[in-house]
Amino acid sequence: MDKIEHIGIAVKNLEKSNALFSKLFGAEHYKVERVEREGVSTSFFQVGPNKIELLEATNPDSPIAKFLNKKGEGIHHIAFAVEDIHGEMARLQAEGFTLLSDEPKPGADNKLVVFLHPKSSNGVLIELCQERT
Ligand code: CO
């Protein structure tokens, strides 16, 4: 596993939160991307070397909607960059972690992504992401 690729924050209203976080960071978001299959609309901020992803639900069955209902707004996941997502998935599975899908899926920002079940990682939702080439 490599560096933290980004931190994901669940928000109720992407437009309002884009305005709020652009004040906080002193920089505008650089992209908005809807991933309909995952039921999310996302925006990205670059803060120095770090990337922050805001996530809004696009429908009531979205995992983000469920998260917001249960926990409210806040940090949703931490994403780590990996070079070989299939290799990391096999390694983590062998270590006893639970993956939320058998295959990596196309995610926002040109990535292949997979999530680990937070129950197997002390309540922290971990995302692995590999740059799509
Ligand atoms: Co993410």
PDB file of N, CA, C and O in Angstrom, residues 45-101:
ATOM      1  N   PHE A  45     -10.917  18.531  -4.292  1.00  0.00           N
ATOM      2  CA  PHE A  45     -10.083  19.688  -3.970  1.00  0.00           C
ATOM      3  C   PHE A  45      -8.640  19.227  -3.863  1.00  0.00           C
ATOM      4  O   PHE A  45      -8.371  18.156  -3.309  1.00  0.00           O
ATOM      5  N   GLN A  46      -7.755  20.051  -4.356  1.00  0.00           N
ATOM      6  CA  GLN A  46      -6.328  19.802  -4.156  1.00  0.00           C
ATOM      7  C   GLN A  46      -5.860  20.785  -3.089  1.00  0.00           C
ATOM      8  O   GLN A  46      -6.050  21.990  -3.227  1.00  0.00           O
ATOM      9  N   VAL A  47      -5.273  20.261  -2.016  1.00  0.00           N
ATOM     10  CA  VAL A  47      -4.803  21.110  -0.916  1.00  0.00           C
ATOM     11  C   VAL A  47      -3.327  20.789  -0.721  1.00  0.00           C
ATOM     12  O   VAL A  47      -2.992  19.784  -0.096  1.00  0.00           O
ATOM     13  N   GLY A  48      -2.468  21.603  -1.279  1.00  0.00           N
ATOM     14  CA  GLY A  48      -1.054  21.249  -1.275  1.00  0.00           C
ATOM     15  C   GLY A  48      -0.914  19.899  -1.948  1.00  0.00           C
ATOM     16  O   GLY A  48      -1.464  19.679  -3.022  1.00  0.00           O
ATOM     17  N   PRO A  49      -0.220  18.946  -1.291  1.00  0.00           N
ATOM     18  CA  PRO A  49      -0.042  17.633  -1.911  1.00  0.00           C
ATOM     19  C   PRO A  49      -1.251  16.719  -1.681  1.00  0.00           C
ATOM     20  O   PRO A  49      -1.252  15.570  -2.127  1.00  0.00           O
ATOM     21  N   ASN A  50      -2.263  17.210  -0.985  1.00  0.00           N
ATOM     22  CA  ASN A  50      -3.356  16.339  -0.552  1.00  0.00           C
ATOM     23  C   ASN A  50      -4.631  16.575  -1.346  1.00  0.00           C
ATOM     24  O   ASN A  50      -4.892  17.671  -1.818  1.00  0.00           O
ATOM     25  N   LYS A  51      -5.405  15.509  -1.429  1.00  0.00           N
ATOM     26  CA  LYS A  51      -6.643  15.572  -2.176  1.00  0.00           C
ATOM     27  C   LYS A  51      -7.804  15.246  -1.247  1.00  0.00           C
ATOM     28  O   LYS A  51      -7.720  14.301  -0.457  1.00  0.00           O
ATOM     29  N   ILE A  52      -8.859  16.040  -1.355  1.00  0.00           N
ATOM     30  CA  ILE A  52     -10.068  15.812  -0.567  1.00  0.00           C
ATOM     31  C   ILE A  52     -11.222  15.586  -1.528  1.00  0.00           C
ATOM     32  O   ILE A  52     -11.390  16.326  -2.496  1.00  0.00           O
ATOM     33  N   GLU A  53     -11.983  14.553  -1.264  1.00  0.00           N
ATOM     34  CA  GLU A  53     -13.160  14.224  -2.073  1.00  0.00           C
ATOM     35  C   GLU A  53     -14.413  14.476  -1.240  1.00  0.00           C
ATOM     36  O   GLU A  53     -14.519  13.970  -0.129  1.00  0.00           O
ATOM     37  N   LEU A  54     -15.337  15.259  -1.760  1.00  0.00           N
ATOM     38  CA  LEU A  54     -16.637  15.408  -1.110  1.00  0.00           C
ATOM     39  C   LEU A  54     -17.624  14.498  -1.818  1.00  0.00           C
ATOM     40  O   LEU A  54     -17.583  14.371  -3.047  1.00  0.00           O
ATOM     41  N   LEU A  55     -18.500  13.835  -1.052  1.00  0.00           N
ATOM     42  CA  LEU A  55     -19.459  12.897  -1.635  1.00  0.00           C
ATOM     43  C   LEU A  55     -20.874  13.231  -1.194  1.00  0.00           C
ATOM     44  O   LEU A  55     -21.142  13.356   0.008  1.00  0.00           O
ATOM     45  N   GLU A  56     -21.740  13.351  -2.177  1.00  0.00           N
ATOM     46  CA  GLU A  56     -23.156  13.594  -1.939  1.00  0.00           C
ATOM     47  C   GLU A  56     -23.936  12.433  -2.538  1.00  0.00           C
ATOM     48  O   GLU A  56     -23.560  11.927  -3.600  1.00  0.00           O
ATOM     49  N   ALA A  57     -25.023  12.033  -1.889  1.00  0.00           N
ATOM     50  CA  ALA A  57     -25.857  10.950  -2.421  1.00  0.00           C
ATOM     51  C   ALA A  57     -26.684  11.456  -3.597  1.00  0.00           C
ATOM     52  O   ALA A  57     -27.144  12.594  -3.587  1.00  0.00           O
ATOM     53  N   THR A  58     -26.857  10.613  -4.628  1.00  0.00           N
ATOM     54  CA  THR A  58     -27.734  11.003  -5.736  1.00  0.00           C
ATOM     55  C   THR A  58     -29.097  10.329  -5.640  1.00  0.00           C
ATOM     56  O   THR A  58     -29.989  10.639  -6.405  1.00  0.00           O
ATOM     57  N   ASN A  59     -29.242   9.386  -4.727  1.00  0.00           N
ATOM     58  CA  ASN A  59     -30.559   8.784  -4.485  1.00  0.00           C
ATOM     59  C   ASN A  59     -30.605   8.232  -3.062  1.00  0.00           C
ATOM     60  O   ASN A  59     -29.566   8.042  -2.435  1.00  0.00           O
ATOM     61  N   PRO A  60     -31.816   7.999  -2.551  1.00  0.00           N
ATOM     62  CA  PRO A  60     -31.971   7.605  -1.138  1.00  0.00           C
ATOM     63  C   PRO A  60     -31.385   6.234  -0.802  1.00  0.00           C
ATOM     64  O   PRO A  60     -31.161   5.935   0.366  1.00  0.00           O
ATOM     65  N   ASP A  61     -31.132   5.403  -1.822  1.00  0.00           N
ATOM     66  CA  ASP A  61     -30.554   4.074  -1.568  1.00  0.00           C
ATOM     67  C   ASP A  61     -29.037   4.073  -1.678  1.00  0.00           C
ATOM     68  O   ASP A  61     -28.393   3.038  -1.498  1.00  0.00           O
ATOM     69  N   SER A  62     -28.485   5.206  -1.990  1.00  0.00           N
ATOM     70  CA  SER A  62     -27.039   5.334  -2.126  1.00  0.00           C
ATOM     71  C   SER A  62     -26.347   5.007  -0.796  1.00  0.00           C
ATOM     72  O   SER A  62     -26.855   5.325   0.281  1.00  0.00           O
ATOM     73  N   PRO A  63     -25.184   4.343  -0.855  1.00  0.00           N
ATOM     74  CA  PRO A  63     -24.426   4.084   0.376  1.00  0.00           C
ATOM     75  C   PRO A  63     -24.121   5.383   1.139  1.00  0.00           C
ATOM     76  O   PRO A  63     -24.046   5.371   2.364  1.00  0.00           O
ATOM     77  N   ILE A  64     -23.983   6.481   0.416  1.00  0.00           N
ATOM     78  CA  ILE A  64     -23.729   7.764   1.083  1.00  0.00           C
ATOM     79  C   ILE A  64     -24.971   8.229   1.845  1.00  0.00           C
ATOM     80  O   ILE A  64     -24.870   8.736   2.968  1.00  0.00           O
ATOM     81  N   ALA A  65     -26.147   8.026   1.260  1.00  0.00           N
ATOM     82  CA  ALA A  65     -27.390   8.382   1.956  1.00  0.00           C
ATOM     83  C   ALA A  65     -27.510   7.567   3.244  1.00  0.00           C
ATOM     84  O   ALA A  65     -27.870   8.087   4.305  1.00  0.00           O
ATOM     85  N   LYS A  66     -27.163   6.284   3.155  1.00  0.00           N
ATOM     86  CA  LYS A  66     -27.244   5.421   4.339  1.00  0.00           C
ATOM     87  C   LYS A  66     -26.253   5.872   5.406  1.00  0.00           C
ATOM     88  O   LYS A  66     -26.565   5.902   6.599  1.00  0.00           O
ATOM     89  N   PHE A  67     -25.053   6.228   4.966  1.00  0.00           N
ATOM     90  CA  PHE A  67     -24.031   6.712   5.892  1.00  0.00           C
ATOM     91  C   PHE A  67     -24.509   7.984   6.585  1.00  0.00           C
ATOM     92  O   PHE A  67     -24.394   8.124   7.809  1.00  0.00           O
ATOM     93  N   LEU A  68     -25.057   8.927   5.807  1.00  0.00           N
ATOM     94  CA  LEU A  68     -25.518  10.202   6.371  1.00  0.00           C
ATOM     95  C   LEU A  68     -26.642   9.980   7.381  1.00  0.00           C
ATOM     96  O   LEU A  68     -26.672  10.615   8.438  1.00  0.00           O
ATOM     97  N   ASN A  69     -27.550   9.049   7.068  1.00  0.00           N
ATOM     98  CA  ASN A  69     -28.643   8.756   7.997  1.00  0.00           C
ATOM     99  C   ASN A  69     -28.123   8.197   9.306  1.00  0.00           C
ATOM    100  O   ASN A  69     -28.640   8.499  10.378  1.00  0.00           O
ATOM    101  N   LYS A  70     -27.104   7.360   9.203  1.00  0.00           N
ATOM    102  CA  LYS A  70     -26.590   6.675  10.378  1.00  0.00           C
ATOM    103  C   LYS A  70     -25.636   7.546  11.196  1.00  0.00           C
ATOM    104  O   LYS A  70     -25.698   7.606  12.407  1.00  0.00           O
ATOM    105  N   LYS A  71     -24.749   8.238  10.483  1.00  0.00           N
ATOM    106  CA  LYS A  71     -23.662   8.925  11.186  1.00  0.00           C
ATOM    107  C   LYS A  71     -23.641  10.430  10.993  1.00  0.00           C
ATOM    108  O   LYS A  71     -22.911  11.132  11.677  1.00  0.00           O
ATOM    109  N   GLY A  72     -24.400  10.918  10.033  1.00  0.00           N
ATOM    110  CA  GLY A  72     -24.351  12.350   9.737  1.00  0.00           C
ATOM    111  C   GLY A  72     -23.140  12.690   8.884  1.00  0.00           C
ATOM    112  O   GLY A  72     -22.384  11.806   8.482  1.00  0.00           O
ATOM    113  N   GLU A  73     -22.981  13.967   8.621  1.00  0.00           N
ATOM    114  CA  GLU A  73     -21.872  14.387   7.762  1.00  0.00           C
ATOM    115  C   GLU A  73     -20.539  14.150   8.464  1.00  0.00           C
ATOM    116  O   GLU A  73     -20.454  14.192   9.684  1.00  0.00           O
ATOM    117  N   GLY A  74     -19.511  13.938   7.673  1.00  0.00           N
ATOM    118  CA  GLY A  74     -18.185  13.773   8.263  1.00  0.00           C
ATOM    119  C   GLY A  74     -17.299  12.892   7.409  1.00  0.00           C
ATOM    120  O   GLY A  74     -17.662  12.534   6.277  1.00  0.00           O
ATOM    121  N   ILE A  75     -16.149  12.541   7.974  1.00  0.00           N
ATOM    122  CA  ILE A  75     -15.198  11.719   7.227  1.00  0.00           C
ATOM    123  C   ILE A  75     -15.817  10.360   6.917  1.00  0.00           C
ATOM    124  O   ILE A  75     -16.359   9.695   7.804  1.00  0.00           O
ATOM    125  N   HIS A  76     -15.778   9.988   5.663  1.00  0.00           N
ATOM    126  CA  HIS A  76     -16.438   8.773   5.193  1.00  0.00           C
ATOM    127  C   HIS A  76     -15.435   7.659   4.915  1.00  0.00           C
ATOM    128  O   HIS A  76     -15.648   6.518   5.286  1.00  0.00           O
ATOM    129  N   HIS A  77     -14.328   7.996   4.246  1.00  0.00           N
ATOM    130  CA  HIS A  77     -13.328   6.963   3.970  1.00  0.00           C
ATOM    131  C   HIS A  77     -11.940   7.560   3.789  1.00  0.00           C
ATOM    132  O   HIS A  77     -11.794   8.756   3.569  1.00  0.00           O
ATOM    133  N   ILE A  78     -10.950   6.701   3.906  1.00  0.00           N
ATOM    134  CA  ILE A  78      -9.577   7.065   3.600  1.00  0.00           C
ATOM    135  C   ILE A  78      -9.144   6.175   2.441  1.00  0.00           C
ATOM    136  O   ILE A  78      -9.316   4.952   2.496  1.00  0.00           O
ATOM    137  N   ALA A  79      -8.631   6.798   1.398  1.00  0.00           N
ATOM    138  CA  ALA A  79      -8.227   6.045   0.203  1.00  0.00           C
ATOM    139  C   ALA A  79      -6.707   5.979   0.117  1.00  0.00           C
ATOM    140  O   ALA A  79      -6.022   6.993   0.284  1.00  0.00           O
ATOM    141  N   PHE A  80      -6.227   4.779  -0.147  1.00  0.00           N
ATOM    142  CA  PHE A  80      -4.797   4.564  -0.324  1.00  0.00           C
ATOM    143  C   PHE A  80      -4.507   4.192  -1.771  1.00  0.00           C
ATOM    144  O   PHE A  80      -5.237   3.391  -2.367  1.00  0.00           O
ATOM    145  N   ALA A  81      -3.463   4.776  -2.300  1.00  0.00           N
ATOM    146  CA  ALA A  81      -3.037   4.437  -3.650  1.00  0.00           C
ATOM    147  C   ALA A  81      -2.338   3.086  -3.620  1.00  0.00           C
ATOM    148  O   ALA A  81      -1.563   2.797  -2.701  1.00  0.00           O
ATOM    149  N   VAL A  82      -2.638   2.257  -4.594  1.00  0.00           N
ATOM    150  CA  VAL A  82      -1.925   0.982  -4.758  1.00  0.00           C
ATOM    151  C   VAL A  82      -1.513   0.846  -6.217  1.00  0.00           C
ATOM    152  O   VAL A  82      -2.132   1.440  -7.107  1.00  0.00           O
ATOM    153  N   GLU A  83      -0.461   0.082  -6.433  1.00  0.00           N
ATOM    154  CA  GLU A  83      -0.009  -0.091  -7.819  1.00  0.00           C
ATOM    155  C   GLU A  83      -0.595  -1.328  -8.454  1.00  0.00           C
ATOM    156  O   GLU A  83      -0.771  -1.394  -9.659  1.00  0.00           O
ATOM    157  N   ASP A  84      -0.904  -2.314  -7.596  1.00  0.00           N
ATOM    158  CA  ASP A  84      -1.450  -3.571  -8.112  1.00  0.00           C
ATOM    159  C   ASP A  84      -2.674  -3.912  -7.280  1.00  0.00           C
ATOM    160  O   ASP A  84      -2.591  -4.598  -6.258  1.00  0.00           O
ATOM    161  N   ILE A  85      -3.823  -3.404  -7.704  1.00  0.00           N
ATOM    162  CA  ILE A  85      -5.029  -3.524  -6.873  1.00  0.00           C
ATOM    163  C   ILE A  85      -5.429  -4.990  -6.688  1.00  0.00           C
ATOM    164  O   ILE A  85      -5.832  -5.392  -5.587  1.00  0.00           O
ATOM    165  N   HIS A  86      -5.280  -5.814  -7.729  1.00  0.00           N
ATOM    166  CA  HIS A  86      -5.646  -7.231  -7.588  1.00  0.00           C
ATOM    167  C   HIS A  86      -4.716  -7.923  -6.597  1.00  0.00           C
ATOM    168  O   HIS A  86      -5.162  -8.722  -5.766  1.00  0.00           O
ATOM    169  N   GLY A  87      -3.439  -7.614  -6.666  1.00  0.00           N
ATOM    170  CA  GLY A  87      -2.464  -8.185  -5.738  1.00  0.00           C
ATOM    171  C   GLY A  87      -2.757  -7.789  -4.301  1.00  0.00           C
ATOM    172  O   GLY A  87      -2.713  -8.623  -3.392  1.00  0.00           O
ATOM    173  N   GLU A  88      -3.083  -6.498  -4.088  1.00  0.00           N
ATOM    174  CA  GLU A  88      -3.403  -6.010  -2.739  1.00  0.00           C
ATOM    175  C   GLU A  88      -4.692  -6.652  -2.216  1.00  0.00           C
ATOM    176  O   GLU A  88      -4.798  -6.994  -1.043  1.00  0.00           O
ATOM    177  N   MET A  89      -5.667  -6.815  -3.109  1.00  0.00           N
ATOM    178  CA  MET A  89      -6.933  -7.441  -2.707  1.00  0.00           C
ATOM    179  C   MET A  89      -6.676  -8.868  -2.228  1.00  0.00           C
ATOM    180  O   MET A  89      -7.202  -9.287  -1.186  1.00  0.00           O
ATOM    181  N   ALA A  90      -5.871  -9.597  -2.962  1.00  0.00           N
ATOM    182  CA  ALA A  90      -5.564 -10.989  -2.589  1.00  0.00           C
ATOM    183  C   ALA A  90      -4.803 -11.007  -1.261  1.00  0.00           C
ATOM    184  O   ALA A  90      -5.097 -11.810  -0.369  1.00  0.00           O
ATOM    185  N   ARG A  91      -3.851 -10.090  -1.110  1.00  0.00           N
ATOM    186  CA  ARG A  91      -3.054 -10.038   0.124  1.00  0.00           C
ATOM    187  C   ARG A  91      -3.957  -9.739   1.329  1.00  0.00           C
ATOM    188  O   ARG A  91      -3.882 -10.420   2.360  1.00  0.00           O
ATOM    189  N   LEU A  92      -4.842  -8.748   1.193  1.00  0.00           N
ATOM    190  CA  LEU A  92      -5.674  -8.336   2.319  1.00  0.00           C
ATOM    191  C   LEU A  92      -6.714  -9.398   2.665  1.00  0.00           C
ATOM    192  O   LEU A  92      -7.020  -9.629   3.832  1.00  0.00           O
ATOM    193  N   GLN A  93      -7.218 -10.049   1.628  1.00  0.00           N
ATOM    194  CA  GLN A  93      -8.180 -11.123   1.864  1.00  0.00           C
ATOM    195  C   GLN A  93      -7.510 -12.255   2.650  1.00  0.00           C
ATOM    196  O   GLN A  93      -8.078 -12.773   3.602  1.00  0.00           O
ATOM    197  N   ALA A  94      -6.283 -12.570   2.251  1.00  0.00           N
ATOM    198  CA  ALA A  94      -5.531 -13.621   2.944  1.00  0.00           C
ATOM    199  C   ALA A  94      -5.242 -13.216   4.392  1.00  0.00           C
ATOM    200  O   ALA A  94      -5.127 -14.060   5.270  1.00  0.00           O
ATOM    201  N   GLU A  95      -5.157 -11.908   4.649  1.00  0.00           N
ATOM    202  CA  GLU A  95      -4.934 -11.404   6.014  1.00  0.00           C
ATOM    203  C   GLU A  95      -6.228 -11.339   6.822  1.00  0.00           C
ATOM    204  O   GLU A  95      -6.218 -10.925   7.980  1.00  0.00           O
ATOM    205  N   GLY A  96      -7.354 -11.681   6.190  1.00  0.00           N
ATOM    206  CA  GLY A  96      -8.616 -11.749   6.931  1.00  0.00           C
ATOM    207  C   GLY A  96      -9.509 -10.529   6.792  1.00  0.00           C
ATOM    208  O   GLY A  96     -10.535 -10.419   7.467  1.00  0.00           O
ATOM    209  N   PHE A  97      -9.127  -9.583   5.938  1.00  0.00           N
ATOM    210  CA  PHE A  97      -9.991  -8.417   5.733  1.00  0.00           C
ATOM    211  C   PHE A  97     -11.124  -8.781   4.774  1.00  0.00           C
ATOM    212  O   PHE A  97     -10.961  -9.638   3.896  1.00  0.00           O
ATOM    213  N   THR A  98     -12.255  -8.101   4.945  1.00  0.00           N
ATOM    214  CA  THR A  98     -13.403  -8.335   4.076  1.00  0.00           C
ATOM    215  C   THR A  98     -13.472  -7.244   3.014  1.00  0.00           C
ATOM    216  O   THR A  98     -13.480  -6.057   3.348  1.00  0.00           O
ATOM    217  N   LEU A  99     -13.507  -7.661   1.767  1.00  0.00           N
ATOM    218  CA  LEU A  99     -13.648  -6.700   0.674  1.00  0.00           C
ATOM    219  C   LEU A  99     -15.124  -6.535   0.339  1.00  0.00           C
ATOM    220  O   LEU A  99     -15.894  -7.480   0.442  1.00  0.00           O
ATOM    221  N   LEU A 100     -15.505  -5.343  -0.064  1.00  0.00           N
ATOM    222  CA  LEU A 100     -16.916  -5.096  -0.380  1.00  0.00           C
ATOM    223  C   LEU A 100     -17.294  -5.500  -1.803  1.00  0.00           C
ATOM    224  O   LEU A 100     -18.466  -5.505  -2.150  1.00  0.00           O
ATOM    225  N   SER A 101     -16.303  -5.826  -2.628  1.00  0.00           N
ATOM    226  CA  SER A 101     -16.614  -6.399  -3.944  1.00  0.00           C
ATOM    227  C   SER A 101     -15.486  -7.340  -4.359  1.00  0.00           C
ATOM    228  O   SER A 101     -14.354  -7.201  -3.894  1.00  0.00           O
TER     229      SER A 101
END
